[in-house]
Amino acid sequence: MVQAYRFALDPNATQEHALRSHCGAARAAYNWAVGWVTASWWQRRAEESYGIGEAGLTQWRPWSLPALRKAFNEAKHTDPRFAAWWEENSKEAYSTGLANASAAFDNYAKSKNGKRRGKRMGAPRFKSKRKARLACRFTTGVIHVDAGGRHVTLPRLGTIRTHEPTVKLLARVQAGTARILSATVRHERGRWFVSFQAEVKRDLEPVARPDVAVGIDLGVKTLAVMADSTGEIRTIANPGHHDRARKQLRRASRVVSRRQGPDRRTGQKPSKRWEKANAARNKVHHRVANLRADALHKLTTAVAAEYGTVVVEDLNVAGMLRNRRLARRIADAGFGEIRRQLTYKTRQRHATRTIAADRWYPSSKTCSGCGAVKAKLPLHVRTYQCDACGLVIDRDDNAALNLAALAAAATTGTGVAGDQDTQSVSKPRGVDQKTRATRPRRKAEAGRAGGATLPHQRQTEARDRTQAEALTLW
């Protein structure tokens, strides 16, 4: 299997300058490739406006990686943007930018032709020197972990000391059970990191309870409620790392606001005191991010090592983040990261399975005892009371039990905790994906009769007009 090993670096001033130079070279090569390819697009558009036929138009420039490398190698000797300094960096830095540009154009073409899932992507744009993430990938040359376990060697960068021991990867390399494929350096959270992509030979780790399935209901007040197929329910409290640090962040931000910061409009440079205060504020942000990542990794590792089947929800996290009242807490919980980690840890480490419940599956509205489905269940109602069998249970516990039942429903049941022996159906208890109207019927009829438009109708009409204009422009 292919596995990544990431280590923090402690470069000196000279090495940090070289790292930034390589990452800047990757960004410059990316911008060159974007400009070189799109120049033919604009040229063809101008020629078409002059009435030139298809046969006389400028040829399309290819964006495959071999074509970009060939064109860049011809241009770097004469282009004033590269001629004076391109020899200072490894060729892998420029190859990184060209490979990223090629992938960006491929994704854009597939998205435009309907061959790529997800949000529609636009044409690649230039990367800003101020906002671009510093990263560079090495695939050839001297790439290895030193025998002492405290240094790594990279092409043109030489030997760099690591902040933490590299014995995990070094032991496997020396034993012959790992082979390093590539290395990526990245500046993240105020530090430099190196990630080794290695081909590792490792045995699958057996789970503690292979015949038990667990359903995980994620939330804000409680991070996760886990209910397994045996009926055991466990609750994982939400650490709330960002909420704990808000007071410290407010204080640090107040100090930054009282210093002389940068101003791009007037060209004003930040003062030394502003840079020092901004670094102190960023340190708090980085600590919160590190604590969150550590907690999520510990949670997902423990779950993947215990259960044979894990059932999670297919949450619309991007849509949930649009709620301005809950966005901060949802982002702090890391719903999407939990599902991502569970997916690869169960598949690669233990060869178990992860099931994603359908986004429209009513896990909270369905009774885990008899399977009855409520028409409505507002978010503020935290206790589920079944009108059919009289079951009274916590809302999150009920949802977790129904999610755990989906593991058995894949072959025998309906996805209801108390009804796992019936024939499987695609829509339990006749539930569909339609949302019932919540506005009173009299107001709707009055609006239609009087010819007036309601607020939600005006929003719908404005949205339709915007989409029509966008399609016309496209």
PDB file of C-alpha atoms in Angstrom, residues 30-239:
ATOM      1  CA  TYR A  30       2.374  27.350 -12.827  1.00  0.00           C
ATOM      2  CA  ASN A  31       1.590  30.949 -13.796  1.00  0.00           C
ATOM      3  CA  TRP A  32       3.730  30.632 -16.924  1.00  0.00           C
ATOM      4  CA  ALA A  33       1.842  27.506 -18.013  1.00  0.00           C
ATOM      5  CA  VAL A  34      -1.552  29.128 -17.411  1.00  0.00           C
ATOM      6  CA  GLY A  35      -0.539  32.209 -19.398  1.00  0.00           C
ATOM      7  CA  TRP A  36       1.035  30.159 -22.210  1.00  0.00           C
ATOM      8  CA  VAL A  37      -2.057  28.006 -22.733  1.00  0.00           C
ATOM      9  CA  THR A  38      -4.691  30.729 -22.357  1.00  0.00           C
ATOM     10  CA  ALA A  39      -2.790  33.056 -24.701  1.00  0.00           C
ATOM     11  CA  SER A  40      -3.878  30.884 -27.621  1.00  0.00           C
ATOM     12  CA  TRP A  41      -7.475  31.062 -26.400  1.00  0.00           C
ATOM     13  CA  TRP A  42      -7.505  34.861 -26.432  1.00  0.00           C
ATOM     14  CA  GLN A  43      -5.686  34.958 -29.757  1.00  0.00           C
ATOM     15  CA  ARG A  44      -8.277  32.721 -31.370  1.00  0.00           C
ATOM     16  CA  ARG A  45     -11.089  34.833 -29.943  1.00  0.00           C
ATOM     17  CA  ALA A  46      -9.540  37.991 -31.381  1.00  0.00           C
ATOM     18  CA  GLU A  47      -9.047  36.354 -34.767  1.00  0.00           C
ATOM     19  CA  GLU A  48     -12.648  35.160 -34.816  1.00  0.00           C
ATOM     20  CA  SER A  49     -13.808  38.727 -34.219  1.00  0.00           C
ATOM     21  CA  TYR A  50     -11.922  39.734 -37.389  1.00  0.00           C
ATOM     22  CA  GLY A  51     -13.827  37.148 -39.424  1.00  0.00           C
ATOM     23  CA  ILE A  52     -10.979  34.656 -39.882  1.00  0.00           C
ATOM     24  CA  GLY A  53     -12.146  31.136 -40.665  1.00  0.00           C
ATOM     25  CA  GLU A  54     -11.473  28.036 -38.609  1.00  0.00           C
ATOM     26  CA  ALA A  55      -8.651  26.913 -40.878  1.00  0.00           C
ATOM     27  CA  GLY A  56      -6.741  30.172 -40.400  1.00  0.00           C
ATOM     28  CA  LEU A  57      -7.048  30.417 -36.620  1.00  0.00           C
ATOM     29  CA  THR A  58      -4.110  29.948 -34.254  1.00  0.00           C
ATOM     30  CA  GLN A  59      -3.636  26.355 -33.179  1.00  0.00           C
ATOM     31  CA  TRP A  60      -4.735  25.313 -29.714  1.00  0.00           C
ATOM     32  CA  ARG A  61      -1.809  24.909 -27.342  1.00  0.00           C
ATOM     33  CA  PRO A  62      -1.774  21.549 -25.525  1.00  0.00           C
ATOM     34  CA  TRP A  63      -1.737  21.390 -21.742  1.00  0.00           C
ATOM     35  CA  SER A  64      -0.413  17.870 -21.224  1.00  0.00           C
ATOM     36  CA  LEU A  65       2.567  17.643 -18.884  1.00  0.00           C
ATOM     37  CA  PRO A  66       5.077  16.527 -21.551  1.00  0.00           C
ATOM     38  CA  ALA A  67       3.989  19.374 -23.843  1.00  0.00           C
ATOM     39  CA  LEU A  68       4.270  21.944 -21.047  1.00  0.00           C
ATOM     40  CA  ARG A  69       7.720  20.669 -20.055  1.00  0.00           C
ATOM     41  CA  LYS A  70       8.975  20.874 -23.628  1.00  0.00           C
ATOM     42  CA  ALA A  71       7.650  24.408 -24.109  1.00  0.00           C
ATOM     43  CA  PHE A  72       8.987  25.577 -20.739  1.00  0.00           C
ATOM     44  CA  ASN A  73      12.472  24.182 -21.398  1.00  0.00           C
ATOM     45  CA  GLU A  74      12.567  26.164 -24.627  1.00  0.00           C
ATOM     46  CA  ALA A  75      11.325  29.373 -23.038  1.00  0.00           C
ATOM     47  CA  LYS A  76      13.271  29.447 -19.759  1.00  0.00           C
ATOM     48  CA  HIS A  77      16.540  30.467 -21.483  1.00  0.00           C
ATOM     49  CA  THR A  78      15.050  33.522 -23.219  1.00  0.00           C
ATOM     50  CA  ASP A  79      12.084  34.504 -21.040  1.00  0.00           C
ATOM     51  CA  PRO A  80      13.180  37.438 -18.831  1.00  0.00           C
ATOM     52  CA  ARG A  81      11.072  36.076 -15.995  1.00  0.00           C
ATOM     53  CA  PHE A  82      13.286  32.966 -15.686  1.00  0.00           C
ATOM     54  CA  ALA A  83      16.547  33.530 -17.590  1.00  0.00           C
ATOM     55  CA  ALA A  84      18.383  35.152 -14.668  1.00  0.00           C
ATOM     56  CA  TRP A  85      17.537  32.727 -11.869  1.00  0.00           C
ATOM     57  CA  TRP A  86      16.018  29.446 -13.057  1.00  0.00           C
ATOM     58  CA  GLU A  87      19.287  27.546 -12.457  1.00  0.00           C
ATOM     59  CA  GLU A  88      19.155  28.308  -8.715  1.00  0.00           C
ATOM     60  CA  ASN A  89      16.421  25.729  -8.080  1.00  0.00           C
ATOM     61  CA  SER A  90      15.904  22.072  -8.780  1.00  0.00           C
ATOM     62  CA  LYS A  91      14.088  21.072 -11.942  1.00  0.00           C
ATOM     63  CA  GLU A  92      11.530  19.356  -9.702  1.00  0.00           C
ATOM     64  CA  ALA A  93      10.295  22.762  -8.542  1.00  0.00           C
ATOM     65  CA  TYR A  94       9.315  23.775 -12.080  1.00  0.00           C
ATOM     66  CA  SER A  95       7.929  20.327 -12.777  1.00  0.00           C
ATOM     67  CA  THR A  96       5.669  20.719  -9.735  1.00  0.00           C
ATOM     68  CA  GLY A  97       4.110  23.897 -11.101  1.00  0.00           C
ATOM     69  CA  LEU A  98       3.700  22.477 -14.602  1.00  0.00           C
ATOM     70  CA  ALA A  99       2.091  19.290 -13.258  1.00  0.00           C
ATOM     71  CA  ASN A 100      -0.357  21.328 -11.172  1.00  0.00           C
ATOM     72  CA  ALA A 101      -1.259  23.454 -14.194  1.00  0.00           C
ATOM     73  CA  SER A 102      -1.824  20.375 -16.353  1.00  0.00           C
ATOM     74  CA  ALA A 103      -4.098  18.861 -13.703  1.00  0.00           C
ATOM     75  CA  ALA A 104      -6.005  22.140 -13.356  1.00  0.00           C
ATOM     76  CA  PHE A 105      -6.717  22.297 -17.105  1.00  0.00           C
ATOM     77  CA  ASP A 106      -7.758  18.634 -17.134  1.00  0.00           C
ATOM     78  CA  ASN A 107     -10.215  19.206 -14.288  1.00  0.00           C
ATOM     79  CA  TYR A 108     -11.610  22.272 -16.025  1.00  0.00           C
ATOM     80  CA  ALA A 109     -12.134  20.394 -19.294  1.00  0.00           C
ATOM     81  CA  LYS A 110     -13.775  17.407 -17.579  1.00  0.00           C
ATOM     82  CA  SER A 111     -16.032  19.673 -15.535  1.00  0.00           C
ATOM     83  CA  LYS A 112     -17.109  21.636 -18.594  1.00  0.00           C
ATOM     84  CA  ASN A 113     -17.882  18.431 -20.511  1.00  0.00           C
ATOM     85  CA  GLY A 114     -19.822  16.934 -17.610  1.00  0.00           C
ATOM     86  CA  LYS A 115     -17.277  14.189 -16.919  1.00  0.00           C
ATOM     87  CA  ARG A 116     -16.319  15.390 -13.438  1.00  0.00           C
ATOM     88  CA  ARG A 117     -18.504  15.145 -10.363  1.00  0.00           C
ATOM     89  CA  GLY A 118     -18.913  17.925  -7.855  1.00  0.00           C
ATOM     90  CA  LYS A 119     -19.034  21.670  -8.151  1.00  0.00           C
ATOM     91  CA  ARG A 120     -18.403  23.097 -11.597  1.00  0.00           C
ATOM     92  CA  MET A 121     -14.847  24.316 -11.991  1.00  0.00           C
ATOM     93  CA  GLY A 122     -13.692  27.397 -13.851  1.00  0.00           C
ATOM     94  CA  ALA A 123     -10.627  27.942 -15.971  1.00  0.00           C
ATOM     95  CA  PRO A 124      -7.275  28.015 -14.102  1.00  0.00           C
ATOM     96  CA  ARG A 125      -6.205  31.432 -12.856  1.00  0.00           C
ATOM     97  CA  PHE A 126      -2.871  32.911 -11.843  1.00  0.00           C
ATOM     98  CA  LYS A 127      -1.638  32.269  -8.313  1.00  0.00           C
ATOM     99  CA  SER A 128      -0.981  35.305  -6.180  1.00  0.00           C
ATOM    100  CA  LYS A 129       2.425  35.622  -4.558  1.00  0.00           C
ATOM    101  CA  ARG A 130       0.746  36.843  -1.404  1.00  0.00           C
ATOM    102  CA  LYS A 131      -1.902  34.103  -1.103  1.00  0.00           C
ATOM    103  CA  ALA A 132      -0.420  31.028  -2.785  1.00  0.00           C
ATOM    104  CA  ARG A 133       0.399  28.094  -0.540  1.00  0.00           C
ATOM    105  CA  LEU A 134       4.105  27.307  -0.420  1.00  0.00           C
ATOM    106  CA  ALA A 135       4.613  23.725  -1.635  1.00  0.00           C
ATOM    107  CA  CYS A 136       7.033  21.802  -3.826  1.00  0.00           C
ATOM    108  CA  ARG A 137       7.237  18.103  -4.748  1.00  0.00           C
ATOM    109  CA  PHE A 138      10.344  16.050  -5.493  1.00  0.00           C
ATOM    110  CA  THR A 139      10.090  12.802  -7.444  1.00  0.00           C
ATOM    111  CA  THR A 140      13.682  12.239  -8.604  1.00  0.00           C
ATOM    112  CA  GLY A 141      17.129  12.804  -7.155  1.00  0.00           C
ATOM    113  CA  VAL A 142      18.514  12.113  -3.714  1.00  0.00           C
ATOM    114  CA  ILE A 143      15.492  11.598  -1.441  1.00  0.00           C
ATOM    115  CA  HIS A 144      16.096   9.642   1.729  1.00  0.00           C
ATOM    116  CA  VAL A 145      15.929   9.638   5.512  1.00  0.00           C
ATOM    117  CA  ASP A 146      19.331   9.786   7.169  1.00  0.00           C
ATOM    118  CA  ALA A 147      20.507   6.937   9.361  1.00  0.00           C
ATOM    119  CA  GLY A 148      20.547   9.060  12.516  1.00  0.00           C
ATOM    120  CA  GLY A 149      16.788   9.513  12.397  1.00  0.00           C
ATOM    121  CA  ARG A 150      16.930  13.307  12.808  1.00  0.00           C
ATOM    122  CA  HIS A 151      17.745  14.523   9.276  1.00  0.00           C
ATOM    123  CA  VAL A 152      16.319  14.199   5.758  1.00  0.00           C
ATOM    124  CA  THR A 153      18.059  14.806   2.442  1.00  0.00           C
ATOM    125  CA  LEU A 154      16.298  16.430  -0.530  1.00  0.00           C
ATOM    126  CA  PRO A 155      17.545  17.415  -4.017  1.00  0.00           C
ATOM    127  CA  ARG A 156      19.368  20.791  -4.151  1.00  0.00           C
ATOM    128  CA  LEU A 157      18.217  21.520  -0.586  1.00  0.00           C
ATOM    129  CA  GLY A 158      20.700  19.183   1.028  1.00  0.00           C
ATOM    130  CA  THR A 159      20.374  17.754   4.529  1.00  0.00           C
ATOM    131  CA  ILE A 160      17.741  19.381   6.768  1.00  0.00           C
ATOM    132  CA  ARG A 161      17.203  18.644  10.429  1.00  0.00           C
ATOM    133  CA  THR A 162      13.761  17.393  11.457  1.00  0.00           C
ATOM    134  CA  HIS A 163      11.905  18.640  14.487  1.00  0.00           C
ATOM    135  CA  GLU A 164      10.832  15.111  15.410  1.00  0.00           C
ATOM    136  CA  PRO A 165      12.444  11.665  14.976  1.00  0.00           C
ATOM    137  CA  THR A 166      11.903   9.849  11.697  1.00  0.00           C
ATOM    138  CA  VAL A 167      12.340   6.350  13.178  1.00  0.00           C
ATOM    139  CA  LYS A 168       8.911   5.124  11.977  1.00  0.00           C
ATOM    140  CA  LEU A 169       9.878   5.488   8.332  1.00  0.00           C
ATOM    141  CA  LEU A 170      13.594   4.820   8.849  1.00  0.00           C
ATOM    142  CA  ALA A 171      12.982   1.430  10.474  1.00  0.00           C
ATOM    143  CA  ARG A 172      10.817   0.300   7.561  1.00  0.00           C
ATOM    144  CA  VAL A 173      13.301   1.536   4.960  1.00  0.00           C
ATOM    145  CA  GLN A 174      16.178  -0.268   6.658  1.00  0.00           C
ATOM    146  CA  ALA A 175      14.105  -3.441   6.984  1.00  0.00           C
ATOM    147  CA  GLY A 176      13.217  -3.347   3.300  1.00  0.00           C
ATOM    148  CA  THR A 177       9.461  -3.053   3.869  1.00  0.00           C
ATOM    149  CA  ALA A 178       9.165   0.533   2.549  1.00  0.00           C
ATOM    150  CA  ARG A 179      10.348   2.338  -0.566  1.00  0.00           C
ATOM    151  CA  ILE A 180      10.190   6.140  -0.806  1.00  0.00           C
ATOM    152  CA  LEU A 181       8.443   7.328  -3.968  1.00  0.00           C
ATOM    153  CA  SER A 182       8.410  11.101  -3.559  1.00  0.00           C
ATOM    154  CA  ALA A 183       8.732  13.931  -1.033  1.00  0.00           C
ATOM    155  CA  THR A 184       6.688  17.122  -0.700  1.00  0.00           C
ATOM    156  CA  VAL A 185       7.736  20.143   1.332  1.00  0.00           C
ATOM    157  CA  ARG A 186       4.990  22.478   2.489  1.00  0.00           C
ATOM    158  CA  HIS A 187       4.704  25.538   4.717  1.00  0.00           C
ATOM    159  CA  GLU A 188       1.679  25.093   6.934  1.00  0.00           C
ATOM    160  CA  ARG A 189       0.600  26.508  10.300  1.00  0.00           C
ATOM    161  CA  GLY A 190       3.786  28.494  10.675  1.00  0.00           C
ATOM    162  CA  ARG A 191       6.119  25.517  10.149  1.00  0.00           C
ATOM    163  CA  TRP A 192       7.824  23.644   7.340  1.00  0.00           C
ATOM    164  CA  PHE A 193       6.800  20.010   6.836  1.00  0.00           C
ATOM    165  CA  VAL A 194       8.068  17.248   4.594  1.00  0.00           C
ATOM    166  CA  SER A 195       5.750  14.418   3.530  1.00  0.00           C
ATOM    167  CA  PHE A 196       7.243  11.203   2.183  1.00  0.00           C
ATOM    168  CA  GLN A 197       5.044   9.105  -0.055  1.00  0.00           C
ATOM    169  CA  ALA A 198       6.223   5.538   0.451  1.00  0.00           C
ATOM    170  CA  GLU A 199       5.213   2.145  -0.845  1.00  0.00           C
ATOM    171  CA  VAL A 200       4.858   0.106   2.346  1.00  0.00           C
ATOM    172  CA  LYS A 201       4.417  -3.598   2.875  1.00  0.00           C
ATOM    173  CA  ARG A 202       2.317  -4.102   5.973  1.00  0.00           C
ATOM    174  CA  ASP A 203      -0.140  -6.648   7.316  1.00  0.00           C
ATOM    175  CA  LEU A 204      -3.760  -5.784   7.959  1.00  0.00           C
ATOM    176  CA  GLU A 205      -4.583  -5.265  11.618  1.00  0.00           C
ATOM    177  CA  PRO A 206      -7.579  -7.268  12.900  1.00  0.00           C
ATOM    178  CA  VAL A 207     -10.310  -5.278  14.626  1.00  0.00           C
ATOM    179  CA  ALA A 208     -11.429  -6.026  18.170  1.00  0.00           C
ATOM    180  CA  ARG A 209     -15.116  -6.670  17.281  1.00  0.00           C
ATOM    181  CA  PRO A 210     -15.328  -7.713  13.624  1.00  0.00           C
ATOM    182  CA  ASP A 211     -18.986  -8.812  13.788  1.00  0.00           C
ATOM    183  CA  VAL A 212     -20.273  -5.598  15.355  1.00  0.00           C
ATOM    184  CA  ALA A 213     -21.485  -2.574  13.382  1.00  0.00           C
ATOM    185  CA  VAL A 214     -21.563   0.951  14.789  1.00  0.00           C
ATOM    186  CA  GLY A 215     -23.614   3.949  13.734  1.00  0.00           C
ATOM    187  CA  ILE A 216     -22.146   7.398  14.333  1.00  0.00           C
ATOM    188  CA  ASP A 217     -24.429  10.411  14.627  1.00  0.00           C
ATOM    189  CA  LEU A 218     -22.403  13.629  14.491  1.00  0.00           C
ATOM    190  CA  GLY A 219     -23.497  16.782  16.237  1.00  0.00           C
ATOM    191  CA  VAL A 220     -22.418  20.134  17.597  1.00  0.00           C
ATOM    192  CA  LYS A 221     -23.237  19.970  21.291  1.00  0.00           C
ATOM    193  CA  THR A 222     -22.088  16.347  21.360  1.00  0.00           C
ATOM    194  CA  LEU A 223     -19.423  15.545  18.805  1.00  0.00           C
ATOM    195  CA  ALA A 224     -20.526  11.951  18.199  1.00  0.00           C
ATOM    196  CA  VAL A 225     -23.061   9.480  19.541  1.00  0.00           C
ATOM    197  CA  MET A 226     -22.026   5.901  18.734  1.00  0.00           C
ATOM    198  CA  ALA A 227     -24.527   3.049  18.928  1.00  0.00           C
ATOM    199  CA  ASP A 228     -23.479  -0.460  17.933  1.00  0.00           C
ATOM    200  CA  SER A 229     -25.568  -3.388  16.772  1.00  0.00           C
ATOM    201  CA  THR A 230     -25.581  -4.874  20.298  1.00  0.00           C
ATOM    202  CA  GLY A 231     -27.450  -1.847  21.646  1.00  0.00           C
ATOM    203  CA  GLU A 232     -24.527  -0.228  23.461  1.00  0.00           C
ATOM    204  CA  ILE A 233     -24.509   3.587  23.195  1.00  0.00           C
ATOM    205  CA  ARG A 234     -21.491   5.794  23.841  1.00  0.00           C
ATOM    206  CA  THR A 235     -21.273   9.562  23.765  1.00  0.00           C
ATOM    207  CA  ILE A 236     -18.181  11.532  22.727  1.00  0.00           C
ATOM    208  CA  ALA A 237     -18.153  15.083  24.071  1.00  0.00           C
ATOM    209  CA  ASN A 238     -17.229  17.934  21.765  1.00  0.00           C
ATOM    210  CA  PRO A 239     -13.843  19.341  22.892  1.00  0.00           C
TER     211      PRO A 239
END
